[in-house]
Amino acid sequence: MSDRVYLDHNATAPLRAEARAAMLDAMDGGGNPSSIHGQGRAARARMERSRRQVAAFLGAPPEGVIFTSGGTEADILALRGTGRRRLVVSAIEHDAVLAAVPDPVRVPVSPSGVVDLAALDAILAAGDEPALVSVMWANNETGVIQPVADVAAIARRHGALVHSDAVQAAGRLSISFTESGLDLMSVSGHKIGGPPGIGALLVREGIALTPVATGGGQEKGRRSGTENLPGIDGFAAATEAAGSAEEIARVRAIRDAFEARLLAAVPTARILGRDVDRVMNTSAVVMPGVSAETQVMALDLAGIAVSAGAACSSGKVTRSHVIEAMEPNGDAAGSTIRVSFGWTNTAGDADRVADAWIDLYKRAGSARPDPST
Ligand code: PLP
C-alpha cells in the first residue's frame, strides 16, 4: 500500500506518532481512573493531564470537557441532554446530529453552503418554546466554515442554547470554545490524527446535562463508563501536533495547488464553496455527468483514496444531502467527490490526484453528452 495516496483525512486521519506513543504508554500503565489505589490514582492523574491538554487546544476550561466515545456520541449527548425539545439544526449537519432527535427543524443554506442567518432568526422568532440550535463549525463534505459566532448571538437573543459540531474544524482552524459564545461543542480524536473511538463534548459552566450513558457516574455523572484512557491520552497527544500554523499553511498550499491545476485544465470543473471561507484541507470537486462512485473507483484504481460525500459514516455511496441543500435543483449531488488532505500529504500527492482526475475527465468526456447538442 506504500505507493498509495491517502486523501480522505475527513473520514479519518492517519494516526500521529505522538498519539501512538501515548497510547502504548497508557496501555502499559494500566489502572482504572476510578480506583483509589496507587495505580488508579496514577491513571487519574494521566487522564486529568490529558483533559487539560485537550481543553487548552480548544480554548476551554478543563472542567467543561466530557470525554465520549467520539463525535457521534458527543453530538447525541448535546442534542438529547439539555432537555430542550425544540431542536433547530442546519440542513448540512452530519447524520450524527440529524439523526440524534426525531425531525429537527432544518435551517436552509446558501448555494455556497453557508447557513442562512436570516432564516435561523425567523425560525427562532416563530415559536415561544426555548430551543436548542445546532450548527456545525465546518462542513465535512465541503469544508465550508459556518458563522458560528453569529449563530450564537442570534440564538442567545431568542433564549436558545447553541451547540456546534466542531469535528471537522478542530485542528484545521484555531478554536476558542470560551470566546465562541457556544454552550456546547463536539470534537473527535480521529479527525486530527488521534485514535478513533474517542471524542469530547465541551459544555459551558452552568449547563445541566441529563446523561445518555448512565451507570457508574464517571465524568461527574455526565457520561458513565470506564474512561478509555489509551484513547484519551492518544487524543491529547495528537493535539500537540495538530493545528499548528505551519501545518495549516502547508496543507492549504497543497490543497490550493490541486484545485488550481484542475481549474486550469478543465474550465468546467467546479469546486463547491470555493467562494467562501473553507477549512484548509477540503475540496468538494464536481465532474458533471460522471457519478461520484465512478470517480472514487477510478481514483482508487490509480492508487488514490478519496470519498463520495460523507462516506466516513457508512461506506455506502448515497446522494449527498449537503449538496442537495446547497443546490436543490442542480445535479452536483451525484457527481461530487470529496478530496481531503492532511498532515501526511505532500505536494506530489496533489499532482498525482490532479493528474488522475484530469485523465478520468478526458476519458469520460467521450461518454459525456455534448452540451451543444
Ligand atoms: N460530525 C462530523 C462533522 C463528522 O465529520 C463526523 C465523522 O464521521 C462525526 C461527527 C462523527 O464522529 P465520530 O466518527 O468520532 O463518531
mmCIF file of C-alpha atoms and ligand atoms in Angstrom:
data_model
loop_
_atom_site.group_PDB
_atom_site.id
_atom_site.type_symbol
_atom_site.label_atom_id
_atom_site.label_comp_id
_atom_site.label_asym_id
_atom_site.label_seq_id
_atom_site.Cartn_x
_atom_site.Cartn_y
_atom_site.Cartn_z
ATOM 1 C CA MET A 1 0.000 0.000 0.000
ATOM 2 C CA SER A 2 3.078 2.223 0.245
ATOM 3 C CA ASP A 3 2.666 3.981 -3.095
ATOM 4 C CA ARG A 4 -0.957 4.776 -2.426
ATOM 5 C CA VAL A 5 -2.012 8.343 -1.748
ATOM 6 C CA TYR A 6 -4.414 8.887 1.130
ATOM 7 C CA LEU A 7 -6.700 11.884 0.604
ATOM 8 C CA ASP A 8 -9.546 11.054 2.943
ATOM 9 C CA HIS A 9 -8.483 12.836 6.128
ATOM 10 C CA ASN A 10 -12.074 13.973 6.747
ATOM 11 C CA ALA A 11 -13.081 10.321 7.097
ATOM 12 C CA THR A 12 -10.168 9.565 9.386
ATOM 13 C CA ALA A 13 -6.663 10.978 9.608
ATOM 14 C CA PRO A 14 -3.692 8.618 9.890
ATOM 15 C CA LEU A 15 -2.516 8.164 13.474
ATOM 16 C CA ARG A 16 0.253 10.557 14.520
ATOM 17 C CA ALA A 17 3.418 9.129 16.078
ATOM 18 C CA GLU A 18 2.828 11.196 19.247
ATOM 19 C CA ALA A 19 -0.627 9.670 19.660
ATOM 20 C CA ARG A 20 0.595 6.137 19.085
ATOM 21 C CA ALA A 21 3.365 6.529 21.674
ATOM 22 C CA ALA A 22 0.974 7.970 24.267
ATOM 23 C CA MET A 23 -1.496 5.136 23.706
ATOM 24 C CA LEU A 24 1.187 2.488 24.151
ATOM 25 C CA ASP A 25 2.266 4.173 27.402
ATOM 26 C CA ALA A 26 -1.315 4.258 28.668
ATOM 27 C CA MET A 27 -1.875 0.605 27.781
ATOM 28 C CA ASP A 28 1.333 -0.384 29.560
ATOM 29 C CA GLY A 29 0.489 1.870 32.523
ATOM 30 C CA GLY A 30 -2.906 0.253 33.101
ATOM 31 C CA GLY A 31 -5.091 1.253 36.038
ATOM 32 C CA ASN A 32 -8.698 2.435 36.268
ATOM 33 C CA PRO A 33 -9.040 6.171 36.972
ATOM 34 C CA SER A 34 -11.891 5.397 39.411
ATOM 35 C CA SER A 35 -9.769 3.106 41.627
ATOM 36 C CA ILE A 36 -8.433 4.676 44.800
ATOM 37 C CA HIS A 37 -5.155 2.723 44.980
ATOM 38 C CA GLY A 38 -1.858 3.955 43.599
ATOM 39 C CA GLN A 39 -2.314 2.658 40.072
ATOM 40 C CA GLY A 40 -5.795 4.135 39.951
ATOM 41 C CA ARG A 41 -4.558 7.497 41.179
ATOM 42 C CA ALA A 42 -1.766 7.468 38.606
ATOM 43 C CA ALA A 43 -4.262 6.677 35.841
ATOM 44 C CA ARG A 44 -6.497 9.540 37.007
ATOM 45 C CA ALA A 45 -3.548 11.933 37.071
ATOM 46 C CA ARG A 46 -2.692 10.987 33.478
ATOM 47 C CA MET A 47 -6.309 11.408 32.423
ATOM 48 C CA GLU A 48 -6.611 14.840 34.030
ATOM 49 C CA ARG A 49 -3.372 15.946 32.378
ATOM 50 C CA SER A 50 -4.834 14.871 29.033
ATOM 51 C CA ARG A 51 -8.083 16.662 29.821
ATOM 52 C CA ARG A 52 -6.145 19.891 30.441
ATOM 53 C CA GLN A 53 -4.297 19.418 27.145
ATOM 54 C CA VAL A 54 -7.490 18.867 25.126
ATOM 55 C CA ALA A 55 -9.141 21.818 26.889
ATOM 56 C CA ALA A 56 -6.190 24.109 26.135
ATOM 57 C CA PHE A 57 -6.225 23.041 22.472
ATOM 58 C CA LEU A 58 -9.884 24.054 22.228
ATOM 59 C CA GLY A 59 -9.710 27.189 24.371
ATOM 60 C CA ALA A 60 -11.947 25.778 27.080
ATOM 61 C CA PRO A 61 -11.755 25.180 30.834
ATOM 62 C CA PRO A 62 -10.864 21.545 31.673
ATOM 63 C CA GLU A 63 -13.996 21.134 33.846
ATOM 64 C CA GLY A 64 -16.098 21.592 30.713
ATOM 65 C CA VAL A 65 -14.557 18.627 28.849
ATOM 66 C CA ILE A 66 -16.616 15.406 28.922
ATOM 67 C CA PHE A 67 -14.834 12.521 27.206
ATOM 68 C CA THR A 68 -17.103 10.405 24.979
ATOM 69 C CA SER A 69 -16.666 7.541 22.525
ATOM 70 C CA GLY A 70 -16.365 10.011 19.635
ATOM 71 C CA GLY A 71 -18.036 12.829 17.766
ATOM 72 C CA THR A 72 -21.266 10.897 17.272
ATOM 73 C CA GLU A 73 -21.817 10.315 20.974
ATOM 74 C CA ALA A 74 -20.874 13.921 21.767
ATOM 75 C CA ASP A 75 -23.496 15.132 19.263
ATOM 76 C CA ILE A 76 -26.139 12.819 20.712
ATOM 77 C CA LEU A 77 -25.393 13.938 24.291
ATOM 78 C CA ALA A 78 -25.605 17.590 23.219
ATOM 79 C CA LEU A 79 -28.875 17.221 21.341
ATOM 80 C CA ARG A 80 -30.626 14.994 23.878
ATOM 81 C CA GLY A 81 -29.009 16.050 27.125
ATOM 82 C CA THR A 82 -30.243 19.618 27.659
ATOM 83 C CA GLY A 83 -33.909 18.629 27.850
ATOM 84 C CA ARG A 84 -34.843 21.147 25.141
ATOM 85 C CA ARG A 85 -37.434 19.640 22.827
ATOM 86 C CA ARG A 86 -37.411 22.291 20.108
ATOM 87 C CA LEU A 87 -34.344 21.491 18.021
ATOM 88 C CA VAL A 88 -33.226 23.709 15.144
ATOM 89 C CA VAL A 89 -30.291 22.475 13.056
ATOM 90 C CA SER A 90 -28.679 23.470 9.772
ATOM 91 C CA ALA A 91 -29.632 21.428 6.709
ATOM 92 C CA ILE A 92 -25.997 20.393 6.179
ATOM 93 C CA GLU A 93 -25.319 18.752 9.541
ATOM 94 C CA HIS A 94 -23.652 15.369 9.786
ATOM 95 C CA ASP A 95 -26.040 12.441 10.281
ATOM 96 C CA ALA A 96 -24.803 12.239 13.881
ATOM 97 C CA VAL A 97 -26.759 15.453 14.509
ATOM 98 C CA LEU A 98 -29.632 14.919 12.053
ATOM 99 C CA ALA A 99 -30.459 11.505 13.500
ATOM 100 C CA ALA A 100 -29.908 12.380 17.175
ATOM 101 C CA VAL A 101 -33.504 13.523 17.649
ATOM 102 C CA PRO A 102 -36.642 12.955 15.589
ATOM 103 C CA ASP A 103 -37.321 15.551 12.882
ATOM 104 C CA PRO A 104 -35.362 18.634 13.936
ATOM 105 C CA VAL A 105 -36.304 21.853 12.106
ATOM 106 C CA ARG A 106 -33.757 22.368 9.304
ATOM 107 C CA VAL A 107 -32.361 25.806 8.500
ATOM 108 C CA PRO A 108 -31.525 26.258 4.788
ATOM 109 C CA VAL A 109 -28.087 27.165 3.459
ATOM 110 C CA SER A 110 -26.906 29.401 0.606
ATOM 111 C CA PRO A 111 -25.701 27.897 -2.705
ATOM 112 C CA SER A 112 -22.171 28.225 -1.288
ATOM 113 C CA GLY A 113 -23.162 26.148 1.719
ATOM 114 C CA VAL A 114 -23.360 28.806 4.439
ATOM 115 C CA VAL A 115 -26.235 28.671 6.899
ATOM 116 C CA ASP A 116 -28.926 31.296 6.257
ATOM 117 C CA LEU A 117 -28.808 33.516 9.350
ATOM 118 C CA ALA A 118 -31.993 35.424 8.463
ATOM 119 C CA ALA A 119 -33.872 32.126 8.161
ATOM 120 C CA LEU A 120 -32.476 30.984 11.520
ATOM 121 C CA ASP A 121 -33.607 34.242 13.104
ATOM 122 C CA ALA A 122 -37.104 33.907 11.614
ATOM 123 C CA ILE A 123 -37.456 30.267 12.700
ATOM 124 C CA LEU A 124 -36.460 31.102 16.266
ATOM 125 C CA ALA A 125 -38.763 34.142 16.327
ATOM 126 C CA ALA A 126 -41.711 31.999 15.234
ATOM 127 C CA GLY A 127 -42.020 29.983 18.432
ATOM 128 C CA ASP A 128 -42.054 30.561 22.181
ATOM 129 C CA GLU A 129 -40.648 27.280 23.386
ATOM 130 C CA PRO A 130 -36.928 27.617 24.269
ATOM 131 C CA ALA A 131 -34.867 25.978 21.544
ATOM 132 C CA LEU A 132 -31.519 24.296 21.107
ATOM 133 C CA VAL A 133 -29.726 25.339 17.912
ATOM 134 C CA SER A 134 -27.030 23.139 16.343
ATOM 135 C CA VAL A 135 -24.847 24.466 13.513
ATOM 136 C CA MET A 136 -21.562 22.769 12.644
ATOM 137 C CA TRP A 137 -18.333 24.787 12.658
ATOM 138 C CA ALA A 138 -17.027 23.376 9.355
ATOM 139 C CA ASN A 139 -18.805 21.078 6.954
ATOM 140 C CA ASN A 140 -17.343 17.611 6.450
ATOM 141 C CA GLU A 141 -18.117 17.436 2.697
ATOM 142 C CA THR A 142 -17.209 20.936 1.506
ATOM 143 C CA GLY A 143 -15.063 22.341 4.324
ATOM 144 C CA VAL A 144 -17.239 25.473 4.358
ATOM 145 C CA ILE A 145 -16.865 27.353 7.645
ATOM 146 C CA GLN A 146 -20.092 28.425 9.309
ATOM 147 C CA PRO A 147 -20.574 31.802 11.068
ATOM 148 C CA VAL A 148 -20.701 30.188 14.487
ATOM 149 C CA ALA A 149 -20.336 33.421 16.494
ATOM 150 C CA ASP A 150 -23.268 34.988 14.606
ATOM 151 C CA VAL A 151 -25.337 31.843 15.132
ATOM 152 C CA ALA A 152 -24.569 32.009 18.857
ATOM 153 C CA ALA A 153 -25.552 35.690 19.050
ATOM 154 C CA ILE A 154 -28.869 35.066 17.268
ATOM 155 C CA ALA A 155 -29.595 32.023 19.431
ATOM 156 C CA ARG A 156 -28.842 33.981 22.598
ATOM 157 C CA ARG A 157 -31.257 36.776 21.542
ATOM 158 C CA HIS A 158 -34.023 34.210 21.347
ATOM 159 C CA GLY A 159 -33.149 32.476 24.618
ATOM 160 C CA ALA A 160 -31.901 29.392 22.757
ATOM 161 C CA LEU A 161 -28.941 27.234 23.718
ATOM 162 C CA VAL A 162 -26.405 26.666 20.958
ATOM 163 C CA HIS A 163 -24.285 23.654 20.021
ATOM 164 C CA SER A 164 -21.686 23.280 17.302
ATOM 165 C CA ASP A 165 -20.251 20.092 15.843
ATOM 166 C CA ALA A 166 -16.608 21.132 15.516
ATOM 167 C CA VAL A 167 -15.380 17.674 14.499
ATOM 168 C CA GLN A 168 -14.027 18.938 11.154
ATOM 169 C CA ALA A 169 -12.924 22.327 12.453
ATOM 170 C CA ALA A 170 -10.644 21.285 15.305
ATOM 171 C CA GLY A 171 -7.037 21.224 14.171
ATOM 172 C CA ARG A 172 -7.942 22.974 10.906
ATOM 173 C CA LEU A 173 -8.537 26.433 12.276
ATOM 174 C CA SER A 174 -7.934 27.985 15.623
ATOM 175 C CA ILE A 175 -10.814 27.452 18.003
ATOM 176 C CA SER A 176 -11.704 29.095 21.298
ATOM 177 C CA PHE A 177 -14.768 27.499 22.833
ATOM 178 C CA THR A 178 -14.862 30.150 25.546
ATOM 179 C CA GLU A 179 -14.809 33.040 23.081
ATOM 180 C CA SER A 180 -17.181 31.414 20.597
ATOM 181 C CA GLY A 181 -20.351 32.093 22.581
ATOM 182 C CA LEU A 182 -21.322 28.427 22.275
ATOM 183 C CA ASP A 183 -22.904 26.428 25.083
ATOM 184 C CA LEU A 184 -21.883 23.019 23.733
ATOM 185 C CA MET A 185 -19.314 21.782 21.214
ATOM 186 C CA SER A 186 -18.384 18.320 19.868
ATOM 187 C CA VAL A 187 -14.935 17.115 18.795
ATOM 188 C CA SER A 188 -13.450 13.785 17.717
ATOM 189 C CA GLY A 189 -9.959 12.304 18.128
ATOM 190 C CA HIS A 190 -9.532 10.506 14.825
ATOM 191 C CA LYS A 191 -10.030 13.545 12.613
ATOM 192 C CA ILE A 192 -6.885 15.198 13.975
ATOM 193 C CA GLY A 193 -4.542 12.208 13.970
ATOM 194 C CA GLY A 194 -5.602 10.699 17.269
ATOM 195 C CA PRO A 195 -7.269 7.295 17.538
ATOM 196 C CA PRO A 196 -10.909 6.552 16.632
ATOM 197 C CA GLY A 197 -13.336 5.804 19.446
ATOM 198 C CA ILE A 198 -12.589 8.906 21.486
ATOM 199 C CA GLY A 199 -14.071 12.381 21.415
ATOM 200 C CA ALA A 200 -15.402 15.017 23.735
ATOM 201 C CA LEU A 201 -18.385 17.224 24.369
ATOM 202 C CA LEU A 202 -17.466 20.652 25.723
ATOM 203 C CA VAL A 203 -20.040 22.195 27.990
ATOM 204 C CA ARG A 204 -20.246 25.756 29.253
ATOM 205 C CA GLU A 205 -20.324 26.122 33.029
ATOM 206 C CA GLY A 206 -23.850 26.107 34.432
ATOM 207 C CA ILE A 207 -25.426 23.972 31.666
ATOM 208 C CA ALA A 208 -27.043 20.909 33.240
ATOM 209 C CA LEU A 209 -26.981 17.746 31.122
ATOM 210 C CA THR A 210 -29.002 14.582 31.555
ATOM 211 C CA PRO A 211 -26.602 11.769 30.638
ATOM 212 C CA VAL A 212 -27.322 9.442 27.751
ATOM 213 C CA ALA A 213 -24.945 6.779 29.106
ATOM 214 C CA THR A 214 -25.921 6.049 32.708
ATOM 215 C CA GLY A 215 -24.197 3.730 35.157
ATOM 216 C CA GLY A 216 -21.101 4.261 37.278
ATOM 217 C CA GLY A 217 -21.258 8.051 37.222
ATOM 218 C CA GLN A 218 -17.889 8.760 35.596
ATOM 219 C CA GLU A 219 -17.182 12.174 34.078
ATOM 220 C CA LYS A 220 -19.000 13.842 37.010
ATOM 221 C CA GLY A 221 -22.135 11.843 36.319
ATOM 222 C CA ARG A 222 -22.392 13.204 32.763
ATOM 223 C CA ARG A 223 -21.101 10.125 30.912
ATOM 224 C CA SER A 224 -20.840 6.752 32.600
ATOM 225 C CA GLY A 225 -18.453 4.002 31.590
ATOM 226 C CA THR A 226 -14.815 3.349 32.447
ATOM 227 C CA GLU A 227 -12.828 6.001 30.647
ATOM 228 C CA ASN A 228 -10.897 4.980 27.528
ATOM 229 C CA LEU A 229 -7.538 6.091 28.867
ATOM 230 C CA PRO A 230 -5.407 4.983 25.888
ATOM 231 C CA GLY A 231 -7.835 6.838 23.631
ATOM 232 C CA ILE A 232 -7.890 9.918 25.856
ATOM 233 C CA ASP A 233 -4.089 10.069 26.070
ATOM 234 C CA GLY A 234 -3.755 9.457 22.322
ATOM 235 C CA PHE A 235 -6.275 12.226 21.602
ATOM 236 C CA ALA A 236 -4.412 14.638 23.898
ATOM 237 C CA ALA A 237 -1.058 13.774 22.317
ATOM 238 C CA ALA A 238 -2.478 14.411 18.830
ATOM 239 C CA THR A 239 -3.397 17.939 19.894
ATOM 240 C CA GLU A 240 0.315 18.659 20.472
ATOM 241 C CA ALA A 241 0.965 18.376 16.754
ATOM 242 C CA ALA A 242 -2.383 19.164 15.133
ATOM 243 C CA GLY A 243 -3.405 22.624 14.097
ATOM 244 C CA SER A 244 -0.027 24.345 14.099
ATOM 245 C CA ALA A 245 0.168 27.433 11.900
ATOM 246 C CA GLU A 246 2.920 25.711 9.914
ATOM 247 C CA GLU A 247 0.805 22.594 9.283
ATOM 248 C CA ILE A 248 -2.291 24.593 8.348
ATOM 249 C CA ALA A 249 -0.315 26.715 5.841
ATOM 250 C CA ARG A 250 1.446 23.673 4.366
ATOM 251 C CA VAL A 251 -1.776 21.697 3.837
ATOM 252 C CA ARG A 252 -3.555 24.752 2.438
ATOM 253 C CA ALA A 253 -0.809 25.211 -0.165
ATOM 254 C CA ILE A 254 -1.119 21.566 -1.251
ATOM 255 C CA ARG A 255 -4.927 21.730 -1.484
ATOM 256 C CA ASP A 256 -4.849 25.036 -3.347
ATOM 257 C CA ALA A 257 -2.274 23.729 -5.837
ATOM 258 C CA PHE A 258 -4.539 20.742 -6.560
ATOM 259 C CA GLU A 259 -7.550 22.987 -7.159
ATOM 260 C CA ALA A 260 -5.568 25.394 -9.344
ATOM 261 C CA ARG A 261 -4.424 22.523 -11.578
ATOM 262 C CA LEU A 262 -7.971 21.181 -12.032
ATOM 263 C CA LEU A 263 -9.434 24.557 -12.823
ATOM 264 C CA ALA A 264 -6.661 25.378 -15.292
ATOM 265 C CA ALA A 265 -7.015 22.056 -17.130
ATOM 266 C CA VAL A 266 -10.806 21.742 -17.036
ATOM 267 C CA PRO A 267 -12.611 25.082 -17.222
ATOM 268 C CA THR A 268 -15.969 23.441 -16.472
ATOM 269 C CA ALA A 269 -14.748 21.812 -13.267
ATOM 270 C CA ARG A 270 -16.382 23.189 -10.161
ATOM 271 C CA ILE A 271 -15.276 23.295 -6.558
ATOM 272 C CA LEU A 272 -18.169 23.762 -4.199
ATOM 273 C CA GLY A 273 -17.939 26.541 -1.627
ATOM 274 C CA ARG A 274 -14.746 27.933 -3.145
ATOM 275 C CA ASP A 275 -16.118 31.491 -2.985
ATOM 276 C CA VAL A 276 -16.499 31.435 0.805
ATOM 277 C CA ASP A 277 -14.259 30.611 3.765
ATOM 278 C CA ARG A 278 -13.296 26.951 3.963
ATOM 279 C CA VAL A 279 -11.010 24.918 6.161
ATOM 280 C CA MET A 280 -7.620 24.467 4.547
ATOM 281 C CA ASN A 281 -7.789 20.793 3.626
ATOM 282 C CA THR A 282 -11.069 20.032 1.838
ATOM 283 C CA SER A 283 -12.110 20.155 -1.827
ATOM 284 C CA ALA A 284 -15.592 19.165 -2.992
ATOM 285 C CA VAL A 285 -14.981 18.622 -6.705
ATOM 286 C CA VAL A 286 -17.763 18.245 -9.276
ATOM 287 C CA MET A 287 -17.212 16.321 -12.510
ATOM 288 C CA PRO A 288 -20.500 16.940 -14.339
ATOM 289 C CA GLY A 289 -22.061 13.841 -15.832
ATOM 290 C CA VAL A 290 -19.760 11.362 -14.072
ATOM 291 C CA SER A 291 -21.083 9.717 -10.931
ATOM 292 C CA ALA A 292 -19.199 10.177 -7.691
ATOM 293 C CA GLU A 293 -18.969 6.411 -7.371
ATOM 294 C CA THR A 294 -17.255 6.110 -10.772
ATOM 295 C CA GLN A 295 -14.784 8.832 -9.820
ATOM 296 C CA VAL A 296 -13.989 7.257 -6.446
ATOM 297 C CA MET A 297 -13.433 3.845 -8.073
ATOM 298 C CA ALA A 298 -11.293 5.219 -10.912
ATOM 299 C CA LEU A 299 -9.089 7.126 -8.470
ATOM 300 C CA ASP A 300 -8.870 4.073 -6.236
ATOM 301 C CA LEU A 301 -7.599 2.057 -9.208
ATOM 302 C CA ALA A 302 -4.980 4.760 -9.700
ATOM 303 C CA GLY A 303 -3.939 4.250 -6.065
ATOM 304 C CA ILE A 304 -5.664 7.312 -4.649
ATOM 305 C CA ALA A 305 -8.151 7.213 -1.767
ATOM 306 C CA VAL A 306 -10.897 9.856 -1.816
ATOM 307 C CA SER A 307 -14.565 9.635 -0.947
ATOM 308 C CA ALA A 308 -18.001 10.497 -2.202
ATOM 309 C CA GLY A 309 -19.718 12.793 0.270
ATOM 310 C CA ALA A 310 -19.760 11.688 3.874
ATOM 311 C CA ALA A 311 -18.640 8.130 3.329
ATOM 312 C CA CYS A 312 -16.950 8.361 6.732
ATOM 313 C CA SER A 313 -20.219 7.304 8.283
ATOM 314 C CA SER A 314 -21.253 4.238 6.376
ATOM 315 C CA GLY A 315 -19.146 3.033 3.481
ATOM 316 C CA LYS A 316 -22.127 3.424 1.187
ATOM 317 C CA VAL A 317 -22.336 5.945 -1.622
ATOM 318 C CA THR A 318 -25.579 7.889 -1.431
ATOM 319 C CA ARG A 319 -26.651 11.247 -2.816
ATOM 320 C CA SER A 320 -25.328 13.979 -0.623
ATOM 321 C CA HIS A 321 -27.942 15.817 1.476
ATOM 322 C CA VAL A 322 -25.355 18.574 1.937
ATOM 323 C CA ILE A 323 -25.036 19.282 -1.779
ATOM 324 C CA GLU A 324 -28.771 18.881 -2.302
ATOM 325 C CA ALA A 325 -29.307 21.556 0.369
ATOM 326 C CA MET A 326 -26.841 23.849 -1.453
ATOM 327 C CA GLU A 327 -28.136 23.207 -4.972
ATOM 328 C CA PRO A 328 -31.669 21.805 -4.708
ATOM 329 C CA ASN A 329 -32.229 21.969 -8.469
ATOM 330 C CA GLY A 330 -28.758 21.001 -9.610
ATOM 331 C CA ASP A 331 -27.245 17.638 -10.421
ATOM 332 C CA ALA A 332 -23.996 18.061 -8.483
ATOM 333 C CA ALA A 333 -25.165 15.871 -5.582
ATOM 334 C CA GLY A 334 -24.498 12.684 -7.530
ATOM 335 C CA SER A 335 -21.249 13.742 -9.180
ATOM 336 C CA THR A 336 -19.160 15.345 -6.435
ATOM 337 C CA ILE A 337 -16.190 13.780 -4.713
ATOM 338 C CA ARG A 338 -14.500 14.887 -1.525
ATOM 339 C CA VAL A 339 -10.740 15.184 -1.571
ATOM 340 C CA SER A 340 -9.457 15.864 1.938
ATOM 341 C CA PHE A 341 -5.769 16.479 2.567
ATOM 342 C CA GLY A 342 -3.923 16.396 5.862
ATOM 343 C CA TRP A 343 -0.739 16.089 7.828
ATOM 344 C CA THR A 344 0.684 13.144 5.828
ATOM 345 C CA ASN A 345 0.374 14.719 2.392
ATOM 346 C CA THR A 346 2.977 16.274 0.104
ATOM 347 C CA ALA A 347 2.919 18.489 -2.974
ATOM 348 C CA GLY A 348 3.479 15.335 -5.051
ATOM 349 C CA ASP A 349 0.164 13.938 -3.773
ATOM 350 C CA ALA A 350 -1.672 16.983 -5.125
ATOM 351 C CA ASP A 351 -0.066 16.387 -8.537
ATOM 352 C CA ARG A 352 -0.970 12.713 -8.544
ATOM 353 C CA VAL A 353 -4.629 13.234 -7.766
ATOM 354 C CA ALA A 354 -4.851 16.149 -10.209
ATOM 355 C CA ASP A 355 -3.277 14.039 -12.992
ATOM 356 C CA ALA A 356 -5.612 11.105 -12.306
ATOM 357 C CA TRP A 357 -8.721 13.287 -12.100
ATOM 358 C CA ILE A 358 -7.891 15.170 -15.327
ATOM 359 C CA ASP A 359 -7.155 11.862 -17.050
ATOM 360 C CA LEU A 360 -10.527 10.468 -15.961
ATOM 361 C CA TYR A 361 -12.234 13.660 -17.126
ATOM 362 C CA LYS A 362 -10.727 13.262 -20.579
ATOM 363 C CA ARG A 363 -11.639 9.570 -20.790
ATOM 364 C CA ALA A 364 -15.179 10.197 -19.514
ATOM 365 C CA GLY A 365 -15.555 13.093 -21.944
ATOM 366 C CA SER A 366 -16.149 10.768 -24.882
ATOM 367 C CA ALA A 367 -19.095 9.254 -22.999
ATOM 368 C CA ARG A 368 -20.478 12.583 -21.775
ATOM 369 C CA PRO A 369 -23.337 14.127 -23.793
ATOM 370 C CA ASP A 370 -22.244 17.074 -25.922
ATOM 371 C CA PRO A 371 -23.764 20.168 -24.218
ATOM 372 C CA SER A 372 -24.098 21.911 -27.610
ATOM 373 C CA THR A 373 -26.481 19.287 -28.973
HETATM 374 N N1 PLP B 1 -19.535 15.066 12.901
HETATM 375 C C1 PLP B 1 -18.866 15.301 11.764
HETATM 376 C C2 PLP B 1 -18.959 16.647 11.116
HETATM 377 C C3 PLP B 1 -18.101 14.291 11.183
HETATM 378 O O1 PLP B 1 -17.444 14.526 10.042
HETATM 379 C C4 PLP B 1 -18.028 13.028 11.820
HETATM 380 C C5 PLP B 1 -17.253 11.961 11.151
HETATM 381 O O2 PLP B 1 -17.607 10.891 10.954
HETATM 382 C C6 PLP B 1 -18.726 12.852 13.031
HETATM 383 C C7 PLP B 1 -19.476 13.890 13.531
HETATM 384 C C8 PLP B 1 -18.674 11.558 13.777
HETATM 385 O O3 PLP B 1 -17.521 11.473 14.563
HETATM 386 P P1 PLP B 1 -17.045 10.039 15.098
HETATM 387 O O4 PLP B 1 -16.567 9.257 13.924
HETATM 388 O O5 PLP B 1 -15.938 10.353 16.077
HETATM 389 O O6 PLP B 1 -18.205 9.425 15.803
#
